[in-house]
Coordinates of C-alpha atoms and ligand atoms in Angstrom, one line a residue:
X1 CA -50.2 -6.3 137.4
X2 CA -50.0 -3.0 135.9
X3 CA -50.5 -2.8 132.1
X4 CA -48.5 -0.6 130.0
X5 CA -49.9 2.7 128.7
X6 CA -52.8 2.0 125.8
X7 CA -52.2 3.9 122.7
X8 CA -53.8 7.0 121.2
X9 CA -56.4 6.2 118.5
X10 CA -54.5 8.2 115.9
X11 CA -51.1 10.1 115.9
X12 CA -50.0 12.8 113.3
X13 CA -47.2 12.4 110.6
X14 CA -45.1 15.2 111.9
X15 CA -46.0 18.5 113.8
X16 CA -48.8 19.5 111.4
X17 CA -49.2 16.4 109.0
X18 CA -52.5 14.2 108.7
X19 CA -53.7 11.9 111.6
X20 CA -52.5 8.5 110.7
X21 CA -53.9 5.1 112.2
X22 CA -51.4 3.4 115.0
X23 CA -51.1 0.3 112.3
X24 CA -50.7 0.3 108.7
X25 CA -50.9 -1.7 105.6
X26 CA -48.3 -2.5 103.1
X27 CA -48.5 -3.4 99.2
X28 CA -45.1 -5.1 99.0
X29 CA -47.0 -8.3 97.7
X30 CA -49.8 -6.3 96.1
X31 CA -48.9 -7.2 92.4
X32 CA -48.3 -11.0 93.3
X33 CA -50.0 -13.9 91.8
X34 CA -51.5 -11.8 89.0
X35 CA -53.9 -9.7 91.4
X36 CA -55.8 -7.0 89.2
X37 CA -57.6 -4.0 89.9
X38 CA -60.7 -5.0 91.8
X39 CA -59.1 -7.5 93.9
X40 CA -56.8 -4.8 94.8
X41 CA -59.7 -2.7 95.5
X42 CA -61.2 -4.9 98.1
X43 CA -58.0 -4.8 100.1
X44 CA -57.3 -1.0 100.0
X45 CA -61.4 -1.2 101.6
X46 CA -60.3 -4.3 103.8
X47 CA -58.1 -1.6 105.1
X48 CA -59.6 1.5 105.2
X49 CA -62.8 0.2 106.4
X50 CA -60.7 -1.3 109.6
X51 CA -59.6 2.0 110.3
X52 CA -56.1 1.6 108.9
X53 CA -55.6 4.5 106.9
X54 CA -51.5 4.6 106.4
X55 CA -51.1 2.9 103.5
X56 CA -47.3 2.2 102.4
X57 CA -46.0 1.1 98.9
X58 CA -42.8 1.5 96.9
X59 CA -42.0 2.0 93.2
X60 CA -39.7 -1.5 93.3
X61 CA -42.7 -3.6 94.7
X62 CA -43.8 -6.0 92.0
X63 CA -40.2 -6.0 90.5
X64 CA -39.3 -10.4 90.7
X65 CA -35.6 -10.0 89.6
X66 CA -36.4 -9.6 86.2
X67 CA -39.4 -7.2 85.7
X68 CA -42.2 -5.8 87.2
X69 CA -40.6 -2.6 88.4
X70 CA -43.7 0.0 89.4
X71 CA -46.4 -2.9 88.8
X72 CA -47.7 -2.5 92.7
X73 CA -47.8 1.5 92.3
X74 CA -49.7 0.9 89.1
X75 CA -52.0 -1.3 90.3
X76 CA -52.8 1.1 93.4
X77 CA -52.8 4.0 90.8
X78 CA -55.8 1.8 88.6
X79 CA -57.9 1.5 91.8
X80 CA -57.8 5.0 92.7
X81 CA -58.5 6.2 89.1
X82 CA -61.7 3.8 89.3
X83 CA -62.6 5.1 92.7
X84 CA -61.3 8.4 93.3
X85 CA -63.0 9.4 96.3
X86 CA -60.3 6.3 97.8
X87 CA -57.8 8.9 97.5
X88 CA -59.0 11.2 100.3
X89 CA -59.6 8.5 103.1
X90 CA -55.6 7.5 102.7
X91 CA -52.6 8.6 104.1
X92 CA -50.6 7.7 101.2
X93 CA -46.7 6.4 101.4
X94 CA -44.2 5.5 99.0
X95 CA -40.7 4.9 98.3
X96 CA -37.8 5.3 95.9
X97 CA -34.2 5.1 95.7
X98 CA -33.5 1.5 94.4
X99 CA -33.4 0.9 90.8
X100 CA -32.4 -2.3 89.6
X101 CA -30.1 -3.6 88.4
X102 CA -27.9 -0.5 89.9
X103 CA -28.4 -1.3 93.8
X104 CA -29.0 2.6 95.1
X105 CA -29.5 5.5 93.1
X106 CA -30.3 8.7 94.8
X107 CA -28.6 11.1 92.5
X108 CA -30.6 14.4 92.0
X109 CA -31.6 13.5 88.2
X110 CA -32.6 9.9 89.1
X111 CA -34.6 10.7 92.4
X112 CA -36.4 13.8 90.4
X113 CA -37.5 11.5 88.1
X114 CA -38.2 8.7 90.5
X115 CA -40.6 11.0 92.4
X116 CA -42.9 11.8 89.1
X117 CA -42.9 8.3 87.9
X118 CA -44.2 7.5 91.2
X119 CA -46.9 10.0 91.1
X120 CA -47.9 9.2 87.6
X121 CA -48.1 5.6 88.6
X122 CA -50.1 6.5 91.7
X123 CA -52.5 8.3 89.5
X124 CA -52.1 11.1 92.2
X125 CA -50.5 14.8 92.3
X126 CA -49.2 14.1 95.8
X127 CA -47.4 11.7 98.0
X128 CA -48.5 11.9 101.8
X129 CA -45.1 10.5 102.7
X130 CA -42.3 9.9 100.3
X131 CA -39.5 7.6 101.8
X132 CA -36.1 7.1 100.9
X133 CA -36.2 3.2 100.3
X134 CA -32.3 2.4 101.3
X135 CA -29.2 4.3 101.6
X136 CA -27.4 5.1 98.3
X137 CA -23.4 5.4 99.8
X138 CA -22.7 7.5 96.7
X139 CA -25.3 10.1 97.2
X140 CA -24.3 13.4 99.6
X141 CA -27.3 13.8 102.0
X142 CA -27.0 17.8 100.9
X143 CA -27.7 16.8 97.3
X144 CA -31.0 14.4 98.6
X145 CA -32.2 16.9 101.0
X146 CA -32.2 19.6 98.0
X147 CA -34.2 17.7 95.5
X148 CA -36.6 16.2 98.6
X149 CA -37.2 20.0 99.8
X150 CA -37.9 20.8 96.4
X151 CA -40.1 17.9 96.0
X152 CA -42.2 19.3 98.9
X153 CA -42.0 23.2 97.9
X154 CA -43.2 22.0 95.0
X155 CA -46.6 20.2 96.4
X156 CA -45.4 16.3 95.2
X157 CA -44.5 15.1 98.7
X158 CA -46.4 16.0 101.8
X159 CA -44.0 14.8 104.4
X160 CA -40.7 12.7 104.4
X161 CA -39.3 9.8 105.8
X162 CA -36.5 7.1 105.2
X163 CA -36.2 3.0 105.4
X164 CA -33.1 1.0 106.3
X165 CA -30.8 4.1 107.4
X166 CA -28.5 4.0 110.1
X167 CA -28.8 6.5 112.6
X168 CA -26.1 8.4 111.4
X169 CA -27.5 8.4 108.0
X170 CA -30.7 9.6 109.6
X171 CA -28.8 12.5 111.3
X172 CA -26.7 13.5 108.4
X173 CA -30.0 13.8 105.8
X174 CA -31.8 15.3 108.5
X175 CA -29.2 18.1 109.2
X176 CA -29.7 19.0 105.3
X177 CA -33.3 19.0 105.0
X178 CA -35.6 22.1 105.7
X179 CA -38.5 20.0 105.9
X180 CA -37.5 17.4 108.7
X181 CA -38.1 13.8 108.3
X182 CA -41.3 12.8 110.2
X183 CA -40.7 8.7 109.9
X184 CA -38.1 6.2 109.5
X185 CA -38.8 2.3 108.4
X186 CA -36.6 -0.3 109.9
X187 CA -37.4 -3.9 110.0
X188 CA -38.6 -4.6 113.5
X189 CA -40.6 -8.0 114.8
X190 CA -40.3 -9.9 117.7
X191 CA -38.0 -11.9 115.5
X192 CA -35.9 -8.8 115.0
X193 CA -35.2 -6.7 118.0
X194 CA -31.8 -4.9 117.1
X195 CA -33.2 -1.5 116.9
X196 CA -34.3 -2.2 120.4
X197 CA -30.8 -1.6 121.8
X198 CA -29.1 0.0 118.6
X199 CA -30.2 3.9 119.3
X200 CA -32.7 3.5 116.2
X201 CA -35.9 4.1 118.1
X202 CA -34.0 6.1 120.8
X203 CA -32.9 8.4 118.1
X204 CA -36.8 8.4 116.7
X205 CA -38.2 9.5 120.2
X206 CA -35.7 12.2 120.3
X207 CA -36.3 13.5 116.8
X208 CA -39.9 12.6 116.9
X209 CA -40.0 10.4 114.1
X210 CA -42.6 7.7 113.8
X211 CA -41.2 4.2 113.4
X212 CA -42.9 2.3 111.0
X213 CA -42.0 -1.1 111.3
X214 CA -41.9 -3.4 108.1
X215 CA -42.0 -7.5 108.2
X216 CA -43.5 -7.1 111.5
X217 CA -44.4 -11.2 111.3
X218 CA -40.8 -11.8 109.8
X219 CA -42.6 -12.2 106.3
X220 CA -44.7 -15.0 107.8
X221 CA -42.2 -16.8 109.8
X222 CA -44.1 -16.0 113.2
X223 CA -46.8 -17.9 111.6
X224 CA -44.7 -20.8 110.5
X225 CA -41.5 -20.9 113.0
X226 CA -38.4 -22.7 112.2
X227 CA -36.0 -22.4 115.1
X228 CA -36.5 -23.3 119.0
X229 CA -35.7 -19.6 119.3
X230 CA -39.0 -18.5 116.8
X231 CA -40.9 -21.4 118.9
X232 CA -39.8 -19.7 122.4
X233 CA -40.9 -16.3 120.9
X234 CA -44.2 -17.6 119.5
X235 CA -45.0 -19.3 123.0
X236 CA -44.5 -16.3 124.8
X237 CA -46.5 -14.6 122.1
X238 CA -49.5 -17.1 122.4
X239 CA -49.4 -16.5 126.3
X240 CA -50.7 -13.0 125.8
X241 CA -53.2 -13.8 122.6
X242 CA -55.0 -16.6 124.4
X243 CA -55.2 -14.5 127.4
X244 CA -56.9 -11.6 125.5
X245 CA -58.8 -13.7 122.7
X246 CA -56.6 -12.8 119.9
X247 CA -54.4 -14.3 117.5
X248 CA -50.6 -14.5 117.7
X249 CA -50.2 -12.1 114.7
X250 CA -52.4 -9.5 116.3
X251 CA -50.5 -10.1 119.7
X252 CA -47.0 -9.5 117.8
X253 CA -48.2 -6.6 116.2
X254 CA -49.5 -5.0 119.9
X255 CA -46.1 -5.9 121.2
X256 CA -44.4 -3.5 118.7
X257 CA -46.9 -0.9 119.8
X258 CA -46.6 -0.8 123.3
X259 CA -43.1 0.6 122.9
X260 CA -43.2 4.4 123.9
X261 CA -41.7 5.1 120.2
X262 CA -45.2 4.6 119.0
X263 CA -44.0 1.8 116.3
X264 CA -46.6 1.5 113.6
X265 CA -46.6 -2.1 112.3
X266 CA -47.2 -2.4 108.9
X267 CA -49.3 -5.5 108.3
X268 CA -48.0 -7.5 105.2
X269 CA -51.1 -9.7 104.9
X270 CA -52.7 -9.3 101.3
X271 CA -56.0 -11.5 102.8
X272 CA -59.0 -8.9 103.6
X273 CA -59.7 -10.7 106.9
X274 CA -56.3 -10.8 108.0
X275 CA -56.0 -7.0 107.3
X276 CA -59.2 -6.2 109.0
X277 CA -58.1 -8.6 111.8
X278 CA -54.7 -6.8 112.5
X279 CA -56.8 -3.7 113.8
X280 CA -57.9 -5.5 116.5
X281 CA -54.3 -5.0 117.9
X282 CA -55.3 -1.4 118.9
X283 CA -57.2 -3.1 122.1
X284 CA -54.6 -5.4 123.2
X285 CA -52.6 -4.3 126.3
X286 CA -49.4 -5.8 127.7
X287 CA -48.1 -6.0 130.9
X288 CA -44.1 -5.2 131.6
X289 CA -43.5 -8.9 132.4
X290 CA -45.1 -10.0 129.3
X291 CA -43.5 -7.6 127.2
X292 CA -40.0 -8.4 128.7
X293 CA -41.1 -12.2 128.2
X294 CA -41.2 -11.7 124.5
X295 CA -37.9 -9.7 124.5
X296 CA -36.1 -12.3 126.3
X297 CA -37.0 -15.2 124.2
X298 CA -36.0 -13.3 121.3
X299 CA -32.7 -12.4 122.6
X300 CA -32.3 -16.1 123.8
X301 CA -31.2 -15.1 126.9
X302 CA -31.9 -13.5 130.5
X303 CA -31.2 -9.4 130.4
X304 CA -28.4 -8.6 132.6
Ligands
NAP401 P1 -45.5 -9.7 107.6 O1 -46.6 -9.3 108.1 O2 -44.2 -10.0 108.5 O3 -45.6 -10.8 106.6 C1 -46.7 -10.9 105.6 C2 -46.5 -12.4 105.3 O4 -47.0 -13.1 106.2 C3 -47.6 -12.3 103.8 O5 -47.1 -13.1 103.0 C4 -48.9 -13.3 104.7 O6 -49.4 -14.3 103.4 C5 -48.2 -14.4 105.6 N1 -48.9 -14.6 106.6 C6 -49.0 -15.9 106.9 N2 -49.8 -16.0 108.1 C7 -50.2 -14.8 108.3 C8 -51.4 -14.3 109.6 N3 -52.2 -15.0 110.2 N4 -51.8 -13.0 109.3 C9 -50.8 -12.3 108.7 N5 -50.2 -12.4 107.4 C10 -49.6 -13.9 107.5 O7 -45.0 -8.3 106.2 P2 -44.2 -8.0 105.2 O8 -45.5 -8.6 104.1 O9 -42.6 -8.6 105.0 O10 -43.7 -6.6 105.1 C11 -45.0 -5.8 105.5 C12 -44.8 -4.6 104.6 O11 -43.4 -4.0 104.8 C13 -44.4 -4.7 102.9 O12 -46.0 -4.7 102.4 C14 -44.1 -3.2 102.8 O13 -45.0 -2.1 102.9 C15 -43.3 -3.3 103.8 N6 -41.8 -3.8 103.8 C16 -40.8 -2.8 103.5 C17 -39.3 -3.0 103.5 C18 -38.6 -2.2 103.3 O14 -37.3 -2.2 103.0 N7 -39.1 -0.9 103.5 C19 -39.1 -4.0 103.2 C20 -40.0 -5.5 103.4 C21 -41.5 -4.7 103.5 P3 -51.4 -13.6 103.2 O15 -51.1 -12.4 102.4 O16 -51.3 -15.0 102.6 O17 -51.5 -13.4 104.2

């Protein structure tokens, strides 16, 4: 049975950007449960020691509906203040553009202030990848592009990305940008397969964007399936997991990574062992037959 091509050990964030691992670690849940800097540092070390160097956060991570905006960035900033050498080992990604209770704000004044606030909280003078978290329907892409280009020119941002943008929104922002986008971050998992068929991944390949997959385990639902469809997907993943001696979560990451767009799954776990275990996904190989079996289970019907 022929195997899908094996992955390059690293790839670059855009044509001239830093090398990144084919799997990332995310800090959405970092500030939950009263976690302090020492425990956060252990998680950062777990990711870096496992060869995962792309670390993803956002200014809104930590927000619980009432407060906590900025807390996940600030916690990572505490880690970096205590151990500055860690900064050089990571490619630091963050996001902005959502400000509770307003839904989205990418007006120039807000976005400029948000970038500066993220830099302060993260205790760094440069964010390697700055992503617009969700599109602000009321912001003209030309204005957003101007703010982002100025921040790149000022050295505050290394590279640019978006998250939860439609194909047309990506094309519009990229049209006005001098420094073009290098990433897009949609939700992708065996439970959420829309971007395999709606053109998002095709556009990413065409524009050279690295797709970063958020919630690659469906927020944990792949580990605790809830429906007959979930269970069918898990069974298709488990077949490959047991054949290759890895867990279902590792098989799920590897399934995303086998796509030709070079999807980078963002591990969401905040447990050292699970973060380190995720790096095993780099070794899992898929056959076409097994890959499509997961897709068919996710579709809930045969392919035409
Ligand atoms: P996920 O990997 O789909 O889910 C992680 C959750 O699953 C954690 O609560 C984890 O708990 C749990 N889990 C249970 N069993 C697990 C196992 N065996 N292995 C790993 N995890 C297990 O990812 P996510 O946290 O929803 O999202 C990942 C990252 O994507 C975020 O950190 C963030 O960087 C990004 N994100 C971006 C957006 C966006 O709009 N751009 C939205 C959501 C997330 P434990 O911690 O106890 O392991």
